[in-house]
mmCIF file of C-alpha atoms in Angstrom:
data_model
loop_
_atom_site.group_PDB
_atom_site.id
_atom_site.type_symbol
_atom_site.label_atom_id
_atom_site.label_comp_id
_atom_site.label_asym_id
_atom_site.label_seq_id
_atom_site.Cartn_x
_atom_site.Cartn_y
_atom_site.Cartn_z
ATOM 1 C CA UNK O 30 -31.081 27.139 -51.349
ATOM 2 C CA UNK O 31 -27.657 26.168 -52.682
ATOM 3 C CA UNK O 32 -26.146 23.226 -50.797
ATOM 4 C CA UNK O 33 -22.833 23.626 -49.042
ATOM 5 C CA UNK O 34 -20.154 21.014 -49.833
ATOM 6 C CA UNK O 35 -19.369 18.315 -47.295
ATOM 7 C CA UNK O 36 -15.877 17.055 -48.104
ATOM 8 C CA UNK O 37 -13.691 14.342 -46.639
ATOM 9 C CA UNK O 38 -12.569 16.189 -43.502
ATOM 10 C CA UNK O 39 -15.989 17.297 -42.223
ATOM 11 C CA UNK O 40 -17.369 13.882 -43.230
ATOM 12 C CA UNK O 41 -14.720 12.192 -41.093
ATOM 13 C CA UNK O 42 -15.568 14.475 -38.160
ATOM 14 C CA UNK O 43 -19.263 13.630 -38.478
ATOM 15 C CA UNK O 44 -18.396 9.950 -38.799
ATOM 16 C CA UNK O 45 -16.397 10.087 -35.573
ATOM 17 C CA UNK O 46 -19.378 11.721 -33.859
ATOM 18 C CA UNK O 47 -21.913 9.078 -34.922
ATOM 19 C CA UNK O 48 -19.535 6.103 -34.574
ATOM 20 C CA UNK O 49 -18.410 7.098 -31.074
ATOM 21 C CA UNK O 50 -22.028 7.720 -30.078
ATOM 22 C CA UNK O 51 -23.130 4.245 -31.179
ATOM 23 C CA UNK O 52 -19.997 2.594 -29.762
ATOM 24 C CA UNK O 53 -20.658 4.166 -26.352
ATOM 25 C CA UNK O 54 -24.383 3.392 -26.212
ATOM 26 C CA UNK O 55 -24.328 -0.057 -27.855
ATOM 27 C CA UNK O 56 -20.878 -1.503 -27.186
ATOM 28 C CA UNK O 57 -20.052 -0.123 -23.745
ATOM 29 C CA UNK O 58 -23.342 0.665 -22.002
ATOM 30 C CA UNK O 59 -25.335 -2.609 -22.196
ATOM 31 C CA UNK O 60 -22.589 -4.855 -20.697
ATOM 32 C CA UNK O 61 -21.914 -2.244 -17.999
ATOM 33 C CA UNK O 62 -25.624 -1.994 -17.217
ATOM 34 C CA UNK O 63 -25.944 -5.780 -16.949
ATOM 35 C CA UNK O 64 -22.929 -5.972 -14.643
ATOM 36 C CA UNK O 65 -24.257 -3.184 -12.426
ATOM 37 C CA UNK O 66 -27.893 -4.332 -12.198
ATOM 38 C CA UNK O 67 -27.915 -8.052 -12.996
ATOM 39 C CA UNK O 68 -30.913 -7.490 -15.271
ATOM 40 C CA UNK O 69 -31.264 -9.268 -18.645
ATOM 41 C CA UNK O 70 -29.001 -7.896 -21.355
ATOM 42 C CA UNK O 71 -32.018 -6.816 -23.432
ATOM 43 C CA UNK O 72 -32.934 -4.079 -20.930
ATOM 44 C CA UNK O 73 -29.575 -2.305 -21.175
ATOM 45 C CA UNK O 74 -29.506 -2.861 -24.928
ATOM 46 C CA UNK O 75 -32.889 -1.186 -25.411
ATOM 47 C CA UNK O 76 -31.944 1.770 -23.221
ATOM 48 C CA UNK O 77 -28.706 2.289 -25.136
ATOM 49 C CA UNK O 78 -30.151 1.618 -28.590
ATOM 50 C CA UNK O 79 -33.225 3.834 -28.305
ATOM 51 C CA UNK O 80 -31.172 6.643 -26.736
ATOM 52 C CA UNK O 81 -28.530 6.518 -29.477
ATOM 53 C CA UNK O 82 -31.069 6.368 -32.292
ATOM 54 C CA UNK O 83 -33.029 9.273 -30.814
ATOM 55 C CA UNK O 84 -29.865 11.394 -30.812
ATOM 56 C CA UNK O 85 -29.102 10.487 -34.445
ATOM 57 C CA UNK O 86 -32.695 11.276 -35.445
ATOM 58 C CA UNK O 87 -32.501 14.595 -33.591
ATOM 59 C CA UNK O 88 -29.170 15.419 -35.248
ATOM 60 C CA UNK O 89 -30.677 14.770 -38.680
ATOM 61 C CA UNK O 90 -33.405 17.331 -38.018
ATOM 62 C CA UNK O 91 -31.163 19.899 -36.349
ATOM 63 C CA UNK O 92 -28.730 19.696 -39.267
ATOM 64 C CA UNK O 93 -31.547 20.642 -41.651
ATOM 65 C CA UNK O 94 -32.437 23.683 -39.572
ATOM 66 C CA UNK O 95 -28.829 24.747 -38.983
ATOM 67 C CA UNK O 96 -28.360 24.803 -42.761
ATOM 68 C CA UNK O 97 -31.036 27.496 -42.828
ATOM 69 C CA UNK O 98 -33.753 25.666 -44.750
ATOM 70 C CA UNK O 99 -37.364 26.753 -44.213
ATOM 71 C CA UNK O 100 -39.559 24.648 -41.931
ATOM 72 C CA UNK O 101 -42.103 23.601 -44.533
ATOM 73 C CA UNK O 102 -43.182 20.190 -45.753
ATOM 74 C CA UNK O 103 -42.316 20.878 -49.393
ATOM 75 C CA UNK O 104 -38.868 22.252 -48.563
ATOM 76 C CA UNK O 105 -38.062 19.276 -46.347
ATOM 77 C CA UNK O 106 -39.221 16.773 -48.977
ATOM 78 C CA UNK O 107 -37.108 18.442 -51.647
ATOM 79 C CA UNK O 108 -33.980 18.795 -49.485
ATOM 80 C CA UNK O 109 -34.085 15.235 -48.150
ATOM 81 C CA UNK O 110 -35.121 13.760 -51.522
ATOM 82 C CA UNK O 111 -38.366 12.259 -50.279
ATOM 83 C CA UNK O 112 -40.149 12.484 -53.620
ATOM 84 C CA UNK O 113 -42.541 9.797 -54.814
ATOM 85 C CA UNK O 114 -41.010 6.470 -55.807
ATOM 86 C CA UNK O 115 -41.261 5.322 -59.416
ATOM 87 C CA UNK O 116 -41.218 1.796 -60.858
ATOM 88 C CA UNK O 117 -37.465 1.858 -61.467
ATOM 89 C CA UNK O 118 -36.891 3.072 -57.903
ATOM 90 C CA UNK O 119 -38.726 0.015 -56.559
ATOM 91 C CA UNK O 120 -36.565 -2.203 -58.753
ATOM 92 C CA UNK O 121 -33.413 -0.603 -57.363
ATOM 93 C CA UNK O 122 -34.759 -1.005 -53.823
ATOM 94 C CA UNK O 123 -35.269 -4.726 -54.411
ATOM 95 C CA UNK O 124 -31.731 -4.932 -55.780
ATOM 96 C CA UNK O 125 -30.440 -3.193 -52.632
ATOM 97 C CA UNK O 126 -32.080 -5.830 -50.450
ATOM 98 C CA UNK O 127 -30.803 -8.734 -52.552
ATOM 99 C CA UNK O 128 -27.250 -7.384 -52.765
ATOM 100 C CA UNK O 129 -26.897 -6.467 -49.081
ATOM 101 C CA UNK O 130 -28.443 -9.685 -47.743
ATOM 102 C CA UNK O 131 -26.642 -11.797 -50.344
ATOM 103 C CA UNK O 132 -23.204 -10.409 -49.553
ATOM 104 C CA UNK O 133 -23.876 -10.599 -45.820
ATOM 105 C CA UNK O 134 -24.570 -14.321 -46.205
ATOM 106 C CA UNK O 135 -21.753 -14.969 -48.682
ATOM 107 C CA UNK O 136 -19.183 -13.168 -46.527
ATOM 108 C CA UNK O 137 -20.374 -14.570 -43.204
ATOM 109 C CA UNK O 138 -17.102 -16.506 -42.974
ATOM 110 C CA UNK O 139 -15.287 -13.182 -42.504
ATOM 111 C CA UNK O 140 -17.351 -12.560 -39.361
ATOM 112 C CA UNK O 141 -16.229 -15.918 -37.978
ATOM 113 C CA UNK O 142 -12.599 -15.122 -38.740
ATOM 114 C CA UNK O 143 -12.769 -11.642 -37.234
ATOM 115 C CA UNK O 144 -14.338 -12.945 -34.023
ATOM 116 C CA UNK O 145 -11.154 -14.921 -33.451
ATOM 117 C CA UNK O 146 -9.100 -11.707 -33.428
ATOM 118 C CA UNK O 147 -9.174 -10.083 -29.953
ATOM 119 C CA UNK O 148 -9.521 -6.567 -31.375
ATOM 120 C CA UNK O 149 -12.719 -7.514 -33.241
ATOM 121 C CA UNK O 150 -14.196 -10.148 -30.937
ATOM 122 C CA UNK O 151 -17.435 -9.460 -29.017
ATOM 123 C CA UNK O 152 -17.281 -8.600 -25.306
ATOM 124 C CA UNK O 153 -17.694 -11.574 -22.993
ATOM 125 C CA UNK O 154 -21.092 -10.357 -21.775
ATOM 126 C CA UNK O 155 -22.577 -10.128 -25.274
ATOM 127 C CA UNK O 156 -25.379 -12.735 -25.493
ATOM 128 C CA UNK O 157 -24.934 -15.355 -28.268
ATOM 129 C CA UNK O 158 -28.115 -14.283 -30.085
ATOM 130 C CA UNK O 159 -26.727 -10.754 -30.402
ATOM 131 C CA UNK O 160 -23.400 -11.977 -31.750
ATOM 132 C CA UNK O 161 -24.948 -14.374 -34.281
ATOM 133 C CA UNK O 162 -28.769 -14.194 -34.427
ATOM 134 C CA UNK O 163 -29.004 -16.599 -37.363
ATOM 135 C CA UNK O 164 -27.554 -19.446 -35.300
ATOM 136 C CA UNK O 165 -28.453 -18.625 -31.718
ATOM 137 C CA UNK O 166 -31.984 -17.211 -31.595
ATOM 138 C CA UNK O 167 -34.257 -19.206 -29.265
ATOM 139 C CA UNK O 168 -38.004 -18.854 -29.766
ATOM 140 C CA UNK O 169 -39.566 -16.711 -27.041
ATOM 141 C CA UNK O 170 -36.260 -15.410 -25.633
ATOM 142 C CA UNK O 171 -34.156 -12.451 -26.735
ATOM 143 C CA UNK O 172 -30.864 -11.327 -25.217
ATOM 144 C CA UNK O 173 -31.433 -13.363 -22.031
ATOM 145 C CA UNK O 174 -34.999 -12.143 -21.514
ATOM 146 C CA UNK O 175 -38.230 -14.199 -21.858
ATOM 147 C CA UNK O 176 -40.656 -12.324 -24.119
ATOM 148 C CA UNK O 177 -44.054 -13.884 -23.445
ATOM 149 C CA UNK O 178 -46.630 -11.398 -22.181
ATOM 150 C CA UNK O 179 -44.275 -8.386 -22.148
ATOM 151 C CA UNK O 180 -46.325 -6.231 -24.503
ATOM 152 C CA UNK O 181 -44.369 -3.092 -23.630
ATOM 153 C CA UNK O 182 -41.387 -4.610 -25.460
ATOM 154 C CA UNK O 183 -43.205 -4.314 -28.781
ATOM 155 C CA UNK O 184 -43.813 -0.597 -28.253
ATOM 156 C CA UNK O 185 -40.248 0.135 -27.102
ATOM 157 C CA UNK O 186 -38.639 -1.904 -29.876
ATOM 158 C CA UNK O 187 -40.886 -0.347 -32.520
ATOM 159 C CA UNK O 188 -39.832 3.134 -31.352
ATOM 160 C CA UNK O 189 -36.178 2.090 -31.575
ATOM 161 C CA UNK O 190 -36.723 0.517 -35.005
ATOM 162 C CA UNK O 191 -38.386 3.684 -36.336
ATOM 163 C CA UNK O 192 -35.725 6.017 -34.938
ATOM 164 C CA UNK O 193 -32.983 3.709 -36.227
ATOM 165 C CA UNK O 194 -34.327 3.514 -39.778
ATOM 166 C CA UNK O 195 -35.533 7.078 -40.254
ATOM 167 C CA UNK O 196 -32.815 8.746 -38.169
ATOM 168 C CA UNK O 197 -29.870 7.065 -39.896
ATOM 169 C CA UNK O 198 -31.336 7.479 -43.374
ATOM 170 C CA UNK O 199 -32.188 11.146 -42.837
ATOM 171 C CA UNK O 200 -28.687 11.667 -41.418
ATOM 172 C CA UNK O 201 -26.646 9.748 -43.997
ATOM 173 C CA UNK O 202 -28.645 9.655 -47.202
ATOM 174 C CA UNK O 203 -30.991 12.610 -46.672
ATOM 175 C CA UNK O 204 -28.693 15.269 -45.243
ATOM 176 C CA UNK O 205 -25.105 14.143 -45.853
ATOM 177 C CA UNK O 206 -25.166 12.503 -49.282
ATOM 178 C CA UNK O 207 -26.449 15.504 -51.287
ATOM 179 C CA UNK O 208 -23.816 17.734 -49.691
ATOM 180 C CA UNK O 209 -21.116 15.112 -50.280
ATOM 181 C CA UNK O 210 -22.143 15.056 -53.937
ATOM 182 C CA UNK O 211 -21.433 18.791 -54.110
ATOM 183 C CA UNK O 212 -17.933 18.230 -52.665
ATOM 184 C CA UNK O 213 -16.911 14.881 -54.179
ATOM 185 C CA UNK O 214 -19.156 14.527 -57.201
ATOM 186 C CA UNK O 215 -19.941 11.089 -58.629
ATOM 187 C CA UNK O 216 -17.804 9.332 -55.997
ATOM 188 C CA UNK O 217 -19.804 10.667 -53.040
ATOM 189 C CA UNK O 218 -21.446 7.252 -52.593
ATOM 190 C CA UNK O 219 -18.058 5.789 -51.627
ATOM 191 C CA UNK O 220 -17.572 8.323 -48.837
ATOM 192 C CA UNK O 221 -21.151 7.881 -47.677
ATOM 193 C CA UNK O 222 -21.119 4.086 -47.834
ATOM 194 C CA UNK O 223 -17.854 3.804 -45.922
ATOM 195 C CA UNK O 224 -19.152 6.115 -43.190
ATOM 196 C CA UNK O 225 -22.409 4.214 -42.837
ATOM 197 C CA UNK O 226 -20.656 0.856 -42.750
ATOM 198 C CA UNK O 227 -17.918 1.650 -40.260
ATOM 199 C CA UNK O 228 -20.219 3.448 -37.834
ATOM 200 C CA UNK O 229 -21.246 -0.133 -36.948
ATOM 201 C CA UNK O 230 -17.991 -0.444 -35.015
ATOM 202 C CA UNK O 231 -19.995 -1.728 -32.054
ATOM 203 C CA UNK O 232 -20.212 -5.034 -33.978
ATOM 204 C CA UNK O 233 -16.738 -5.011 -35.548
ATOM 205 C CA UNK O 234 -16.772 -8.664 -36.578
ATOM 206 C CA UNK O 235 -19.488 -7.868 -39.172
ATOM 207 C CA UNK O 236 -17.798 -4.890 -40.830
ATOM 208 C CA UNK O 237 -16.353 -6.750 -43.837
ATOM 209 C CA UNK O 238 -19.540 -8.715 -44.501
ATOM 210 C CA UNK O 239 -21.630 -5.533 -44.416
ATOM 211 C CA UNK O 240 -19.316 -3.418 -46.587
ATOM 212 C CA UNK O 241 -20.499 -4.356 -50.125
ATOM 213 C CA UNK O 242 -24.130 -3.823 -49.182
ATOM 214 C CA UNK O 243 -23.418 -0.480 -47.512
ATOM 215 C CA UNK O 244 -21.600 0.782 -50.589
ATOM 216 C CA UNK O 245 -24.259 -0.449 -53.002
ATOM 217 C CA UNK O 246 -27.070 1.211 -51.040
ATOM 218 C CA UNK O 247 -25.334 4.597 -51.129
ATOM 219 C CA UNK O 248 -24.554 4.122 -54.828
ATOM 220 C CA UNK O 249 -28.187 3.311 -55.646
ATOM 221 C CA UNK O 250 -29.566 6.254 -53.665
ATOM 222 C CA UNK O 251 -27.106 8.662 -55.299
ATOM 223 C CA UNK O 252 -27.908 7.301 -58.766
ATOM 224 C CA UNK O 253 -31.675 7.577 -58.326
ATOM 225 C CA UNK O 254 -31.757 10.570 -55.947
ATOM 226 C CA UNK O 255 -34.433 8.994 -53.727
ATOM 227 C CA UNK O 256 -33.946 8.662 -49.959
ATOM 228 C CA UNK O 257 -37.152 6.616 -49.713
ATOM 229 C CA UNK O 258 -35.232 3.760 -51.305
ATOM 230 C CA UNK O 259 -32.812 3.430 -48.399
ATOM 231 C CA UNK O 260 -35.553 4.051 -45.815
ATOM 232 C CA UNK O 261 -37.564 1.134 -47.217
ATOM 233 C CA UNK O 262 -34.451 -1.042 -47.566
ATOM 234 C CA UNK O 263 -33.338 -0.278 -44.007
ATOM 235 C CA UNK O 264 -36.790 -0.871 -42.564
ATOM 236 C CA UNK O 265 -37.271 -4.231 -44.275
ATOM 237 C CA UNK O 266 -33.773 -5.506 -43.492
ATOM 238 C CA UNK O 267 -34.194 -4.645 -39.800
ATOM 239 C CA UNK O 268 -37.830 -5.692 -39.338
ATOM 240 C CA UNK O 269 -37.172 -9.407 -38.734
ATOM 241 C CA UNK O 270 -36.247 -8.919 -35.063
ATOM 242 C CA UNK O 271 -39.386 -6.837 -34.488
ATOM 243 C CA UNK O 272 -41.467 -9.685 -35.914
ATOM 244 C CA UNK O 273 -39.566 -12.144 -33.711
ATOM 245 C CA UNK O 274 -40.398 -10.039 -30.622
ATOM 246 C CA UNK O 275 -44.081 -9.785 -31.569
ATOM 247 C CA UNK O 276 -44.275 -13.570 -31.980
ATOM 248 C CA UNK O 277 -42.461 -14.138 -28.673
ATOM 249 C CA UNK O 278 -44.621 -11.698 -26.731
ATOM 250 C CA UNK O 279 -47.832 -13.170 -28.125
ATOM 251 C CA UNK O 280 -46.588 -16.653 -27.278
#
């Protein structure tokens, strides 16, 4: 089936949908939930995060069906570019990890500067280990909540991690990027990378540090035509907190 173009205007509309969704569930809901219940911040965060990621994952699947594609494994693999990875694809995936993590570390000073600007500073109820995990993580505690013995946390966080990784990559790189290529051509990765980066408006102090990595990931996926690359990249970059929770729960 011939892909329909997804130009700047519809891309902006879709960006506003996903960005406002994440801003509501991750920026507004957890502090409000903590204030209303007095429970540890992690509880409200998990409710908001898993809910938001489920909606993004659902949107990525509904978009495929709304486009009129057949519900078959082969058709889905072809449309979302989930073909087998080759040796060069693995090399590009490694480069994606190095570039995104490297720039995030190199540009960490921009996060510090942006936190000092009221418009980009974290809400007062944000726990320190959410604002800056690298400096403020305490073994066995996450977002004000002791982890030891709470095995259900591993299951809930794993569900959120899966929905986050697969949902966002199906949505941005699987469904959107091929259609943006039809509309914008070789510069589609710029549109896609900007959208993916600035949907993280719920942590606005990190937007500049994340930008080079976001752009490079979209560029690499467009160049190689493999969504698995960004799924693997996203999963590995985000897995550290899951490992931290497993270690904390096990004690």
